[in-house]
mmCIF file of C-alpha atoms in Angstrom:
data_model
loop_
_atom_site.group_PDB
_atom_site.id
_atom_site.type_symbol
_atom_site.label_atom_id
_atom_site.label_comp_id
_atom_site.label_asym_id
_atom_site.label_seq_id
_atom_site.Cartn_x
_atom_site.Cartn_y
_atom_site.Cartn_z
ATOM 1 C CA UNK N 1 11.517 -21.945 -16.800
ATOM 2 C CA UNK N 2 11.362 -21.710 -12.991
ATOM 3 C CA UNK N 3 12.044 -18.243 -11.652
ATOM 4 C CA UNK N 4 14.880 -18.081 -9.090
ATOM 5 C CA UNK N 5 13.830 -17.609 -5.472
ATOM 6 C CA UNK N 6 13.890 -14.028 -4.250
ATOM 7 C CA UNK N 7 16.659 -13.123 -1.825
ATOM 8 C CA UNK N 8 14.798 -12.106 1.291
ATOM 9 C CA UNK N 9 17.338 -9.688 2.780
ATOM 10 C CA UNK N 10 17.468 -7.613 -0.397
ATOM 11 C CA UNK N 11 13.676 -7.269 -0.440
ATOM 12 C CA UNK N 12 13.670 -6.429 3.277
ATOM 13 C CA UNK N 13 16.414 -3.818 2.939
ATOM 14 C CA UNK N 14 14.660 -2.254 -0.047
ATOM 15 C CA UNK N 15 11.459 -2.180 2.008
ATOM 16 C CA UNK N 16 13.271 -0.440 4.863
ATOM 17 C CA UNK N 17 14.668 2.095 2.397
ATOM 18 C CA UNK N 18 11.246 2.902 0.942
ATOM 19 C CA UNK N 19 9.815 3.388 4.445
ATOM 20 C CA UNK N 20 12.650 5.823 5.167
ATOM 21 C CA UNK N 21 11.749 7.685 1.968
ATOM 22 C CA UNK N 22 8.167 8.029 3.186
ATOM 23 C CA UNK N 23 9.369 9.477 6.503
ATOM 24 C CA UNK N 24 11.695 11.947 4.771
ATOM 25 C CA UNK N 25 8.972 13.120 2.396
ATOM 26 C CA UNK N 26 6.439 13.391 5.231
ATOM 27 C CA UNK N 27 8.831 15.646 7.153
ATOM 28 C CA UNK N 28 9.380 17.728 3.999
ATOM 29 C CA UNK N 29 5.613 18.112 3.541
ATOM 30 C CA UNK N 30 5.167 19.135 7.175
ATOM 31 C CA UNK N 31 7.819 21.798 6.774
ATOM 32 C CA UNK N 32 6.993 23.026 3.260
ATOM 33 C CA UNK N 33 3.198 22.820 3.074
ATOM 34 C CA UNK N 34 2.195 23.036 6.752
ATOM 35 C CA UNK N 35 5.009 25.271 8.008
ATOM 36 C CA UNK N 36 5.736 23.051 11.001
ATOM 37 C CA UNK N 37 9.284 23.237 12.345
ATOM 38 C CA UNK N 38 10.545 19.964 13.757
ATOM 39 C CA UNK N 39 13.526 19.038 15.897
ATOM 40 C CA UNK N 40 14.854 15.857 14.358
ATOM 41 C CA UNK N 41 17.231 13.243 15.794
ATOM 42 C CA UNK N 42 20.701 12.699 14.277
ATOM 43 C CA UNK N 43 19.590 9.443 12.648
ATOM 44 C CA UNK N 44 17.256 11.450 10.424
ATOM 45 C CA UNK N 45 20.163 13.524 9.114
ATOM 46 C CA UNK N 46 22.058 10.298 8.425
ATOM 47 C CA UNK N 47 19.129 9.034 6.363
ATOM 48 C CA UNK N 48 19.001 12.334 4.491
ATOM 49 C CA UNK N 49 22.732 12.251 3.734
ATOM 50 C CA UNK N 50 23.311 8.585 2.962
ATOM 51 C CA UNK N 51 19.965 6.858 2.510
ATOM 52 C CA UNK N 52 19.829 7.639 -1.202
ATOM 53 C CA UNK N 53 23.307 6.244 -1.808
ATOM 54 C CA UNK N 54 22.420 3.021 0.017
ATOM 55 C CA UNK N 55 19.260 2.655 -2.076
ATOM 56 C CA UNK N 56 21.186 3.147 -5.322
ATOM 57 C CA UNK N 57 23.833 0.621 -4.209
ATOM 58 C CA UNK N 58 21.077 -1.882 -3.444
ATOM 59 C CA UNK N 59 19.535 -1.319 -6.862
ATOM 60 C CA UNK N 60 22.890 -2.128 -8.442
ATOM 61 C CA UNK N 61 23.078 -5.387 -6.473
ATOM 62 C CA UNK N 62 19.578 -6.341 -7.616
ATOM 63 C CA UNK N 63 20.433 -5.545 -11.252
ATOM 64 C CA UNK N 64 22.821 -8.513 -11.286
ATOM 65 C CA UNK N 65 20.082 -10.918 -10.208
ATOM 66 C CA UNK N 66 17.480 -10.139 -12.859
ATOM 67 C CA UNK N 67 17.194 -9.822 -16.610
ATOM 68 C CA UNK N 68 15.643 -7.442 -19.177
ATOM 69 C CA UNK N 69 17.430 -4.457 -17.649
ATOM 70 C CA UNK N 70 16.597 -2.220 -20.618
ATOM 71 C CA UNK N 71 12.876 -2.974 -20.417
ATOM 72 C CA UNK N 72 12.802 -2.477 -16.664
ATOM 73 C CA UNK N 73 14.829 0.702 -17.047
ATOM 74 C CA UNK N 74 12.319 2.123 -19.514
ATOM 75 C CA UNK N 75 9.457 1.412 -17.116
ATOM 76 C CA UNK N 76 11.243 3.067 -14.188
ATOM 77 C CA UNK N 77 12.291 6.064 -16.289
ATOM 78 C CA UNK N 78 8.718 6.425 -17.517
ATOM 79 C CA UNK N 79 7.519 6.543 -13.907
ATOM 80 C CA UNK N 80 10.109 9.217 -13.208
ATOM 81 C CA UNK N 81 8.819 11.306 -16.097
ATOM 82 C CA UNK N 82 5.294 11.029 -14.712
ATOM 83 C CA UNK N 83 6.560 12.497 -11.442
ATOM 84 C CA UNK N 84 8.251 15.295 -13.397
ATOM 85 C CA UNK N 85 4.962 16.087 -15.129
ATOM 86 C CA UNK N 86 3.085 16.131 -11.804
ATOM 87 C CA UNK N 87 5.535 18.521 -10.133
ATOM 88 C CA UNK N 88 5.538 20.802 -13.169
ATOM 89 C CA UNK N 89 1.733 20.833 -13.019
ATOM 90 C CA UNK N 90 1.792 21.762 -9.329
ATOM 91 C CA UNK N 91 4.153 24.653 -10.062
ATOM 92 C CA UNK N 92 2.037 25.840 -12.999
ATOM 93 C CA UNK N 93 -1.124 25.803 -10.849
ATOM 94 C CA UNK N 94 0.566 27.715 -8.051
ATOM 95 C CA UNK N 95 0.328 24.815 -5.607
ATOM 96 C CA UNK N 96 4.090 24.735 -5.020
ATOM 97 C CA UNK N 97 7.268 26.625 -5.768
ATOM 98 C CA UNK N 98 10.182 25.702 -8.005
ATOM 99 C CA UNK N 99 11.953 23.937 -5.149
ATOM 100 C CA UNK N 100 9.629 20.917 -5.479
ATOM 101 C CA UNK N 101 10.469 20.423 -9.172
ATOM 102 C CA UNK N 102 11.825 16.949 -9.909
ATOM 103 C CA UNK N 103 13.721 16.947 -13.190
ATOM 104 C CA UNK N 104 16.140 14.108 -12.483
ATOM 105 C CA UNK N 105 15.158 12.253 -9.351
ATOM 106 C CA UNK N 106 15.915 8.760 -8.145
ATOM 107 C CA UNK N 107 13.596 7.065 -10.660
ATOM 108 C CA UNK N 108 15.152 8.946 -13.577
ATOM 109 C CA UNK N 109 18.565 7.867 -12.338
ATOM 110 C CA UNK N 110 17.674 4.210 -11.796
ATOM 111 C CA UNK N 111 15.910 3.966 -15.145
ATOM 112 C CA UNK N 112 18.940 5.343 -16.978
ATOM 113 C CA UNK N 113 21.349 3.252 -14.886
ATOM 114 C CA UNK N 114 19.484 0.028 -15.693
ATOM 115 C CA UNK N 115 19.608 0.795 -19.400
ATOM 116 C CA UNK N 116 23.274 1.775 -19.287
ATOM 117 C CA UNK N 117 24.080 -1.428 -17.419
ATOM 118 C CA UNK N 118 23.020 -3.480 -20.461
ATOM 119 C CA UNK N 119 26.104 -2.545 -22.558
ATOM 120 C CA UNK N 120 28.360 -2.422 -19.484
ATOM 121 C CA UNK N 121 27.528 -5.839 -18.071
ATOM 122 C CA UNK N 122 30.112 -7.557 -20.291
ATOM 123 C CA UNK N 123 32.952 -5.657 -18.638
ATOM 124 C CA UNK N 124 35.088 -7.620 -16.155
ATOM 125 C CA UNK N 125 34.204 -6.951 -12.539
ATOM 126 C CA UNK N 126 37.555 -5.302 -11.767
ATOM 127 C CA UNK N 127 37.219 -2.905 -14.692
ATOM 128 C CA UNK N 128 33.640 -2.132 -13.710
ATOM 129 C CA UNK N 129 34.788 -1.328 -10.168
ATOM 130 C CA UNK N 130 37.484 1.022 -11.480
ATOM 131 C CA UNK N 131 34.965 2.775 -13.732
ATOM 132 C CA UNK N 132 32.565 3.137 -10.821
ATOM 133 C CA UNK N 133 35.181 4.791 -8.609
ATOM 134 C CA UNK N 134 36.073 7.249 -11.377
ATOM 135 C CA UNK N 135 32.399 8.162 -11.888
ATOM 136 C CA UNK N 136 31.845 8.713 -8.172
ATOM 137 C CA UNK N 137 34.943 10.916 -7.882
ATOM 138 C CA UNK N 138 33.983 12.853 -11.007
ATOM 139 C CA UNK N 139 30.476 13.431 -9.674
ATOM 140 C CA UNK N 140 31.660 14.876 -6.389
ATOM 141 C CA UNK N 141 34.074 17.122 -8.295
ATOM 142 C CA UNK N 142 31.216 18.343 -10.515
ATOM 143 C CA UNK N 143 29.307 19.324 -7.367
ATOM 144 C CA UNK N 144 31.989 21.875 -6.450
ATOM 145 C CA UNK N 145 31.305 24.299 -9.314
ATOM 146 C CA UNK N 146 28.498 25.696 -11.459
ATOM 147 C CA UNK N 147 28.062 25.906 -15.237
ATOM 148 C CA UNK N 148 26.196 28.200 -17.641
ATOM 149 C CA UNK N 149 24.276 25.541 -19.592
ATOM 150 C CA UNK N 150 20.915 24.606 -18.075
ATOM 151 C CA UNK N 151 20.787 21.213 -19.824
ATOM 152 C CA UNK N 152 23.699 19.450 -18.146
ATOM 153 C CA UNK N 153 21.943 18.751 -14.853
ATOM 154 C CA UNK N 154 21.469 15.000 -15.585
ATOM 155 C CA UNK N 155 25.265 14.705 -15.428
ATOM 156 C CA UNK N 156 25.523 16.571 -12.130
ATOM 157 C CA UNK N 157 26.547 19.885 -13.695
ATOM 158 C CA UNK N 158 24.228 22.595 -12.353
ATOM 159 C CA UNK N 159 23.637 26.267 -12.956
ATOM 160 C CA UNK N 160 23.805 28.725 -10.064
ATOM 161 C CA UNK N 161 20.008 28.909 -9.816
ATOM 162 C CA UNK N 162 19.265 25.195 -10.096
ATOM 163 C CA UNK N 163 16.654 23.947 -7.610
ATOM 164 C CA UNK N 164 15.085 20.524 -7.222
ATOM 165 C CA UNK N 165 13.033 18.650 -4.667
ATOM 166 C CA UNK N 166 14.738 15.356 -5.468
ATOM 167 C CA UNK N 167 18.024 15.253 -7.380
ATOM 168 C CA UNK N 168 20.047 12.144 -8.230
ATOM 169 C CA UNK N 169 22.360 12.986 -11.157
ATOM 170 C CA UNK N 170 24.155 10.272 -13.104
ATOM 171 C CA UNK N 171 27.426 11.462 -11.621
ATOM 172 C CA UNK N 172 28.180 10.335 -8.976
ATOM 173 C CA UNK N 173 25.181 8.019 -8.620
ATOM 174 C CA UNK N 174 25.807 5.868 -11.682
ATOM 175 C CA UNK N 175 29.119 5.078 -10.006
ATOM 176 C CA UNK N 176 27.323 4.006 -6.819
ATOM 177 C CA UNK N 177 24.962 1.857 -8.901
ATOM 178 C CA UNK N 178 27.924 0.141 -10.590
ATOM 179 C CA UNK N 179 29.579 -0.432 -7.207
ATOM 180 C CA UNK N 180 26.351 -2.174 -6.245
ATOM 181 C CA UNK N 181 26.719 -4.293 -9.384
ATOM 182 C CA UNK N 182 30.243 -5.217 -8.272
ATOM 183 C CA UNK N 183 28.896 -6.175 -4.844
ATOM 184 C CA UNK N 184 26.168 -8.248 -6.452
ATOM 185 C CA UNK N 185 28.632 -10.070 -8.691
ATOM 186 C CA UNK N 186 30.814 -10.974 -5.731
ATOM 187 C CA UNK N 187 28.649 -11.381 -2.622
ATOM 188 C CA UNK N 188 25.660 -12.765 -4.530
ATOM 189 C CA UNK N 189 27.379 -14.624 -7.335
ATOM 190 C CA UNK N 190 25.441 -17.782 -6.339
ATOM 191 C CA UNK N 191 22.174 -15.808 -6.380
ATOM 192 C CA UNK N 192 21.103 -17.039 -2.968
ATOM 193 C CA UNK N 193 20.635 -15.537 0.484
ATOM 194 C CA UNK N 194 23.675 -14.827 2.624
ATOM 195 C CA UNK N 195 21.592 -15.254 5.800
ATOM 196 C CA UNK N 196 19.862 -18.635 5.480
ATOM 197 C CA UNK N 197 19.462 -19.106 9.267
ATOM 198 C CA UNK N 198 17.846 -15.734 9.917
ATOM 199 C CA UNK N 199 14.122 -15.880 10.869
ATOM 200 C CA UNK N 200 12.996 -14.312 7.604
ATOM 201 C CA UNK N 201 9.369 -15.372 8.164
ATOM 202 C CA UNK N 202 8.973 -13.220 11.279
ATOM 203 C CA UNK N 203 6.107 -10.754 10.856
ATOM 204 C CA UNK N 204 8.216 -7.537 10.785
ATOM 205 C CA UNK N 205 10.557 -9.048 8.193
ATOM 206 C CA UNK N 206 7.641 -10.239 6.054
ATOM 207 C CA UNK N 207 6.251 -6.705 6.144
ATOM 208 C CA UNK N 208 9.567 -5.221 5.014
ATOM 209 C CA UNK N 209 9.878 -7.840 2.279
ATOM 210 C CA UNK N 210 6.394 -6.997 1.001
ATOM 211 C CA UNK N 211 7.263 -3.293 0.932
ATOM 212 C CA UNK N 212 10.468 -4.117 -0.941
ATOM 213 C CA UNK N 213 8.686 -6.201 -3.572
ATOM 214 C CA UNK N 214 6.273 -3.334 -4.287
ATOM 215 C CA UNK N 215 8.692 -0.442 -3.738
ATOM 216 C CA UNK N 216 8.054 1.180 -7.136
ATOM 217 C CA UNK N 217 4.303 1.427 -6.583
ATOM 218 C CA UNK N 218 4.815 2.626 -3.010
ATOM 219 C CA UNK N 219 7.219 5.300 -4.242
ATOM 220 C CA UNK N 220 4.755 6.492 -6.878
ATOM 221 C CA UNK N 221 1.718 6.599 -4.606
ATOM 222 C CA UNK N 222 3.015 7.534 -1.174
ATOM 223 C CA UNK N 223 3.503 11.254 -1.757
ATOM 224 C CA UNK N 224 -0.075 11.987 -2.927
ATOM 225 C CA UNK N 225 -1.376 9.947 0.017
ATOM 226 C CA UNK N 226 0.858 11.699 2.562
ATOM 227 C CA UNK N 227 0.092 15.127 1.086
ATOM 228 C CA UNK N 228 -3.638 14.422 1.052
ATOM 229 C CA UNK N 229 -3.674 13.223 4.658
ATOM 230 C CA UNK N 230 -1.716 16.255 5.844
ATOM 231 C CA UNK N 231 -3.996 18.670 4.013
ATOM 232 C CA UNK N 232 -7.066 16.926 5.412
ATOM 233 C CA UNK N 233 -5.653 16.992 8.944
ATOM 234 C CA UNK N 234 -4.718 20.678 8.598
ATOM 235 C CA UNK N 235 -8.224 21.565 7.403
ATOM 236 C CA UNK N 236 -9.845 19.687 10.302
ATOM 237 C CA UNK N 237 -7.621 21.356 12.904
ATOM 238 C CA UNK N 238 -8.304 24.893 11.738
#
C-alpha cells in the first residue's frame, strides 16, 4: 500500500514549534544553571504562554492523518517516562532542584492523548468538539484551586507544593488535542495540503519540514546537547 504524501505545512509548523521549544529551554538553562538574567522580547512571552497549546493542537490535527494511534501513543509515552527518569536522577544526584522535575510533560500528555483518541475517534465531529470545549473549560477551572491528593496531577489537580519543569496535564490539554482533531477532520478531510502553490521546496521551508519530521528525536536529544554546550562554555569562560 502506498503511503499518503506528507502535508508539508504541518511538518513545517511542527518544525517551527520544536525550534521554539529549544529556544525556551535554552533560556531556562541560562537562567537556572548559569544564573544569567535576560531581558526578553514580548514574542518570547507569547511563545511561553501559547506555544504549547499550538503544538498540542497541531498534534491533534496530525492524529487524524495517521493510523496506529495506540502504538504511537505508547512510544511517545515511553519517551516521556525516560525524561521523567532522567530528571529524577538529576535531582537525586544533586544536579538540580525539584523545579526541574517532569512528571507529566508534553510527551506524557501526547502519548496518553493518542491512546485515548483510539476509542474516541468514532464520535461524530460535532460531539467531539463539544467534549473538547468541556475538557478545556474544566481544565482551566481545575487550575484555580489546589487539592490534598498528590496523585491527581495528571488531571490538572495539583497540591499546594506541586512543582514541575514542564507540565501539560490532560485537562485542559486533552481538550486542545481534540480540538486539533476537529480541525484535522474539517480542514484536512481530503488529507492534502491547503497551500499547494506555496514554495515548499525553498531551503528554509525544507529545513523546518525536516525538523518537523524528526521532532520527537530532536525533543529527546536537544536538552542534553544544550545543557552540555552551556556547561562547556561556562567552564571555558571561567
